[in-house]
Amino acid sequence: MKRKIAAIFAADIAGYSRLVAEDEEETLRRLASYREVIDDFIAKANGRIFNTAGDAVLAEFPSAVDAVRCAIDIQESLRTRNMAYPPSRQMSFRIGITIGDVVERNGDLLGDGVNIAARLEGLAEVGGICVSRAVHEQVANKLSVQFADIGEQEVKNIPTPVHAYMVAMRREDGTYSKPQLKKPASKLAAAPVWMWPLVVAVVSIVAIGVTGFLYNTKLKQTATAAVTPAATPSAAPSPTATQIAKAPMTPMAPNASAAMAPMPAPSPSASPISGKFAADSVPFINERVRNYLAGDYAAAGDYKAFALNIGGFTGSALNQANEEAARNAALDQCQKRADAAQSPRRCELYAVGNTVVYIHGKPPMPPQPWVRHDAMTERPFAPKDFPMVRDPQKVRLENMFVPAAKSRSVALGPGGQYFMVLGASSADDAARRSLESCGAIAGVACLVVAIDDNFVVPIPTLFRTTGFFNAASNASIVADARSDVVRKLADAMGWNAIAVGTAGRPGLGLKAADEQTAVNSALADCARRDSDCHVIAIGPFTVGPIN
């Protein structure tokens, strides 16, 4: 037998027995498909599967960083696959990870490290990841991941509590979930045997005393009630437990990076939309819904309401008994549609009657034209080259955007947020809706990156994209040269590149036929007025060296 320290990864399916009982053949078929995804991610992360049993997978990794990164990629990829199924038929894994001393025997691993990983998996949320304190200490400053400390947890067959952390999983809109905190374990010391008779006696005496007190109190209350009628309290009732549970939770703020960026706060200049309802001004919706609003909704009586969310899901109620009934019916219809599609956003009232009541204001939009077609820079859409997103998001684009019906569009935010619209009535409609939804998510104007089968902006391949480029505020360019760069870039078609040197003096390569030519021209132009020049932007993106 051989001992070693390893990062142990344990995963299994939540509710697997129920899934099998409902449809055994379909469940087993999908399990095989999902296992291919898991096995592939584990192999790419230098992991090794050392045991499987039914729906469970046990793997070892050379480092905790590799294990956690692999687990995140797996969960995000499987979440995308699950979107094709109703909630009751989704196949979601829980994953637990720890670092431990294990014994290797005939390729299998044994020991507390394996057992603890399995128990952490049981603590994880559905579709989530739970790690031990040792793993948290290893990865906290190495990955753009946020954790929720759930404290000491008592787990089966482990003599001492395990200090555990939940990983905050990224949602589809770029924000992060906030794991539900589990109560820390509180292990009471066992009382000596001789104390139990004393405890029983004390409890009995207290019980007798409380019973007598309550009985006497009840007699007094009954006598008082016979003389004085009960008073109706005038104070407003305190919030119920349900109301408290529904209070909004503050999102966890993830570490900033191009691929794992947080959702910025809504634009402070966006004031609530109010005034008279106009169908042409409603954001996020398709033309069919807009025609309905301009016709049936506009012509209906007073007690009506319209609700929406930023994903484009809507609900309406016409000819209701009163305003409250209209509000509730519209919100309920919208939310049911959003939940069925697993939209992460809640529905909100947009209009009550003919009055707009939407509290968020218009989403930030870029200036028109939203899309400028340029034969020199447009090329076929390839998910692997989509900028500023991680591999699981690229898989989602491959599985959803590529095969979808036209017209379709993807808009990208400066922090890596993106939103796709599929099957729109026109390319313009797809572009508008993707920009509106992406802008509402990001809090700033987004950029249309792809329409139908093509990238419609230059996509760098010689460098790594790190964000959006804004010459007017770019700190790498010396202040007195920024306005000149802005002027020269205006309406410059083709490939454009910007380079700067140690003094911040810019060099421009404009209107080139390809990326390499633009880069060479920018570096040569920079070298004429500065030293140690390097490229900082290509097209609309800031760039850095490929790692």
Coordinates of C-alpha atoms in Angstrom, one line a residue, residues 159-429:
P159 CA -15.3 11.8 14.5
T160 CA -14.7 15.6 14.4
P161 CA -16.7 18.3 12.7
V162 CA -15.5 19.4 9.2
H163 CA -15.2 23.1 8.5
A164 CA -16.8 23.6 5.1
Y165 CA -17.3 26.3 2.4
M166 CA -19.8 26.6 -0.4
V167 CA -18.6 27.8 -3.8
A168 CA -20.7 30.7 -5.2
M169 CA -21.8 29.5 -8.7
R170 CA -22.0 31.8 -11.6
R171 CA -25.5 32.3 -13.1
E172 CA -26.2 32.7 -16.8
D173 CA -26.5 36.5 -16.6
G174 CA -23.0 36.9 -15.1
T175 CA -24.1 37.3 -11.5
Y176 CA -23.2 34.9 -8.7
S177 CA -25.5 32.8 -6.6
K178 CA -25.3 33.2 -2.8
P179 CA -25.2 29.8 -1.2
Q180 CA -27.7 29.1 1.6
L181 CA -25.7 29.0 4.8
K182 CA -26.1 25.8 6.8
K183 CA -26.1 26.0 10.6
P184 CA -22.8 25.3 12.2
A185 CA -22.7 22.0 14.1
S186 CA -22.8 22.4 17.9
K187 CA -21.7 19.3 19.5
L188 CA -22.7 19.1 23.2
A189 CA -20.5 17.2 25.6
A190 CA -22.2 14.0 26.8
A191 CA -23.5 14.2 30.4
P192 CA -22.2 11.7 33.0
V193 CA -24.5 8.8 33.7
W194 CA -25.1 9.9 37.3
M195 CA -26.5 13.2 36.2
W196 CA -29.5 11.8 34.2
P197 CA -31.7 11.1 37.3
L198 CA -31.1 14.7 38.5
V199 CA -31.9 16.1 35.1
V200 CA -35.2 14.1 34.9
A201 CA -36.1 15.3 38.4
V202 CA -35.4 19.0 37.6
V203 CA -37.3 18.8 34.3
S204 CA -40.3 17.2 36.1
I205 CA -40.4 19.9 38.8
V206 CA -40.2 22.7 36.2
A207 CA -42.9 21.1 34.1
I208 CA -45.3 20.9 37.1
G209 CA -44.6 24.5 38.0
V210 CA -45.2 25.8 34.4
T211 CA -48.4 23.8 34.1
G212 CA -49.7 25.2 37.3
F213 CA -48.8 28.8 36.2
L214 CA -50.4 28.4 32.8
Y215 CA -53.6 26.9 34.4
N216 CA -54.0 29.8 36.8
T217 CA -53.2 32.3 34.1
K218 CA -55.9 30.7 31.9
L219 CA -58.5 31.0 34.6
K220 CA -57.7 34.7 35.1
Q221 CA -57.9 35.4 31.3
T222 CA -61.2 33.6 31.1
A223 CA -62.6 35.7 34.0
T224 CA -61.3 38.9 32.4
A225 CA -62.7 38.0 29.0
A226 CA -66.2 37.6 30.5
V227 CA -66.2 41.2 31.7
T228 CA -64.1 43.2 29.1
P229 CA -64.3 42.7 25.2
A230 CA -61.0 42.0 23.5
A231 CA -59.4 45.2 22.0
T232 CA -58.3 45.2 18.4
P233 CA -54.6 46.1 18.1
S234 CA -53.9 49.2 16.2
A235 CA -50.3 48.6 15.4
A236 CA -49.3 47.1 12.0
P237 CA -48.4 43.5 12.2
S238 CA -44.7 42.6 12.0
P239 CA -43.4 40.8 8.9
T240 CA -44.3 37.1 8.7
A241 CA -41.6 34.5 8.3
T242 CA -42.5 34.1 4.7
Q243 CA -42.1 37.8 4.0
I244 CA -38.7 37.8 5.7
A245 CA -37.6 34.8 3.7
K246 CA -38.5 36.7 0.5
A247 CA -36.5 39.7 1.3
P248 CA -33.8 40.3 -1.4
M249 CA -30.3 39.0 -0.7
T250 CA -27.2 41.1 -1.5
P251 CA -25.2 39.3 -4.2
M252 CA -21.7 38.1 -3.4
A253 CA -19.1 40.3 -5.0
P254 CA -16.7 38.1 -7.0
N255 CA -13.1 38.9 -7.8
A256 CA -12.8 41.0 -10.9
S257 CA -11.4 39.4 -14.0
A258 CA -12.3 39.4 -17.7
A259 CA -13.8 35.9 -17.6
M260 CA -15.4 36.0 -14.2
A261 CA -16.6 39.6 -13.9
P262 CA -19.3 40.6 -11.5
M263 CA -22.5 42.3 -12.6
P264 CA -21.9 46.1 -12.2
A265 CA -24.5 48.1 -10.3
P266 CA -27.3 49.6 -12.5
S267 CA -26.4 52.8 -14.1
P268 CA -27.0 55.7 -11.7
S269 CA -28.4 57.8 -14.5
A270 CA -31.2 55.3 -15.2
S271 CA -34.3 56.8 -13.6
P272 CA -37.5 54.8 -13.3
I273 CA -39.8 54.8 -16.3
S274 CA -43.1 56.5 -15.7
G275 CA -45.8 58.2 -17.6
K276 CA -48.3 57.0 -20.2
F277 CA -47.9 53.5 -21.5
A278 CA -46.6 53.2 -25.1
A279 CA -46.0 49.8 -26.7
D280 CA -43.1 51.2 -28.8
S281 CA -41.1 52.0 -25.6
V282 CA -41.2 48.6 -23.9
P283 CA -37.8 47.0 -23.7
F284 CA -36.8 43.3 -24.0
I285 CA -39.9 42.1 -25.9
N286 CA -40.3 40.7 -29.4
E287 CA -42.5 42.2 -32.1
R288 CA -45.4 39.8 -31.5
V289 CA -45.7 40.9 -27.9
R290 CA -45.3 44.6 -29.0
N291 CA -48.2 44.1 -31.5
Y292 CA -50.3 42.6 -28.7
L293 CA -49.6 45.5 -26.4
A294 CA -50.4 48.1 -29.1
G295 CA -53.7 46.3 -29.9
D296 CA -55.4 44.1 -27.3
Y297 CA -53.8 45.6 -24.3
A298 CA -54.2 49.2 -25.3
A299 CA -57.9 48.6 -26.1
A300 CA -58.7 46.8 -22.9
G301 CA -60.5 48.3 -19.8
D302 CA -58.9 49.9 -16.8
Y303 CA -58.2 46.9 -14.6
K304 CA -55.2 45.5 -16.5
A305 CA -51.5 45.0 -16.0
F306 CA -48.3 44.0 -17.8
A307 CA -45.2 42.4 -16.3
L308 CA -41.8 41.4 -17.8
N309 CA -38.3 40.4 -16.9
I310 CA -35.0 41.3 -18.6
G311 CA -34.9 37.9 -20.4
G312 CA -38.0 38.9 -22.4
F313 CA -40.5 36.8 -20.5
T314 CA -43.9 38.6 -20.1
G315 CA -47.3 38.2 -18.6
S316 CA -50.5 40.3 -18.9
A317 CA -53.9 40.4 -17.4
L318 CA -56.9 42.1 -18.9
N319 CA -60.4 43.0 -17.7
Q320 CA -59.8 42.0 -14.1
A321 CA -62.1 42.6 -11.1
N322 CA -59.7 45.3 -9.6
E323 CA -56.3 46.7 -9.9
E324 CA -54.8 44.3 -7.3
A325 CA -56.1 41.3 -9.2
A326 CA -54.6 42.6 -12.4
R327 CA -51.2 43.1 -10.8
N328 CA -51.1 39.6 -9.3
A329 CA -52.3 37.8 -12.4
A330 CA -49.8 39.5 -14.7
L331 CA -46.9 38.8 -12.3
D332 CA -48.0 35.2 -11.8
Q333 CA -48.2 34.5 -15.5
C334 CA -44.9 36.1 -16.3
Q335 CA -43.1 34.3 -13.4
K336 CA -44.5 30.9 -14.4
R337 CA -43.1 31.4 -17.9
A338 CA -39.7 32.5 -16.6
D339 CA -39.5 29.6 -14.1
A340 CA -40.4 27.1 -16.8
A341 CA -37.4 28.3 -18.9
Q342 CA -35.2 28.6 -15.8
S343 CA -34.7 32.3 -16.2
P344 CA -32.6 33.6 -13.2
R345 CA -34.4 36.9 -13.2
R346 CA -37.7 37.8 -11.4
C347 CA -40.6 39.3 -13.2
E348 CA -41.7 42.9 -12.3
L349 CA -44.6 45.1 -13.1
Y350 CA -44.1 47.3 -16.1
A351 CA -47.5 48.9 -16.4
V352 CA -50.7 49.0 -14.4
G353 CA -53.6 50.1 -16.6
N354 CA -52.2 52.7 -19.0
T355 CA -49.5 53.9 -16.6
V356 CA -45.9 52.8 -16.6
V357 CA -44.7 51.8 -13.2
Y358 CA -41.3 50.1 -14.1
I359 CA -38.7 51.1 -11.4
H360 CA -35.5 50.3 -13.3
G361 CA -35.5 52.8 -16.1
K362 CA -34.5 52.1 -19.7
P363 CA -31.5 49.8 -20.2
P364 CA -28.3 51.5 -21.3
M365 CA -27.8 51.2 -25.0
P366 CA -24.9 52.1 -27.4
P367 CA -25.4 54.7 -30.1
Q368 CA -26.8 53.5 -33.4
P369 CA -26.0 51.9 -35.7
W370 CA -25.8 48.9 -33.4
V371 CA -24.1 46.8 -36.1
R372 CA -21.7 48.0 -38.9
H373 CA -21.1 45.3 -41.4
D374 CA -17.5 45.2 -42.7
A375 CA -16.4 42.6 -45.2
M376 CA -12.7 43.0 -44.1
T377 CA -13.4 42.0 -40.5
E378 CA -16.5 39.8 -40.5
R379 CA -15.9 36.1 -40.4
P380 CA -17.8 32.9 -39.6
F381 CA -19.0 32.6 -36.0
A382 CA -16.8 30.2 -33.9
P383 CA -17.7 29.7 -30.3
K384 CA -14.1 28.8 -29.4
D385 CA -13.1 32.3 -30.4
F386 CA -15.9 34.2 -28.5
P387 CA -14.0 36.8 -26.4
M388 CA -14.0 37.3 -22.6
V389 CA -15.9 34.2 -21.6
R390 CA -14.9 30.8 -20.1
D391 CA -15.0 27.5 -21.8
P392 CA -18.4 26.4 -20.4
Q393 CA -20.0 29.6 -21.8
K394 CA -18.4 28.7 -25.2
V395 CA -20.0 25.3 -24.9
R396 CA -23.3 26.9 -24.3
L397 CA -22.9 29.1 -27.4
E398 CA -22.0 26.0 -29.4
N399 CA -25.1 24.1 -28.1
M400 CA -27.6 26.8 -28.2
F401 CA -26.6 29.7 -30.5
V402 CA -25.1 27.9 -33.4
P403 CA -28.0 25.5 -34.2
A404 CA -30.8 28.1 -33.4
A405 CA -33.1 29.5 -36.0
K406 CA -32.4 33.0 -37.5
S407 CA -32.5 35.8 -36.7
R408 CA -30.1 35.5 -33.7
S409 CA -27.7 37.8 -32.0
V410 CA -25.2 37.8 -29.1
A411 CA -24.4 41.0 -27.2
L412 CA -21.3 41.2 -24.9
G413 CA -20.8 43.4 -21.8
P414 CA -17.4 44.9 -20.7
G415 CA -17.2 42.5 -17.8
G416 CA -17.8 39.3 -19.8
Q417 CA -21.6 39.4 -19.4
Y418 CA -23.5 38.2 -22.5
F419 CA -27.0 37.7 -23.7
M420 CA -28.2 35.9 -26.8
V421 CA -31.6 36.3 -28.6
L422 CA -32.7 33.4 -30.8
G423 CA -35.4 33.1 -33.5
A424 CA -36.2 36.8 -33.7
S425 CA -38.2 38.3 -36.5
S426 CA -35.2 40.2 -38.0
A427 CA -31.6 40.8 -37.4
D428 CA -32.3 44.4 -36.2
D429 CA -34.9 43.0 -33.6

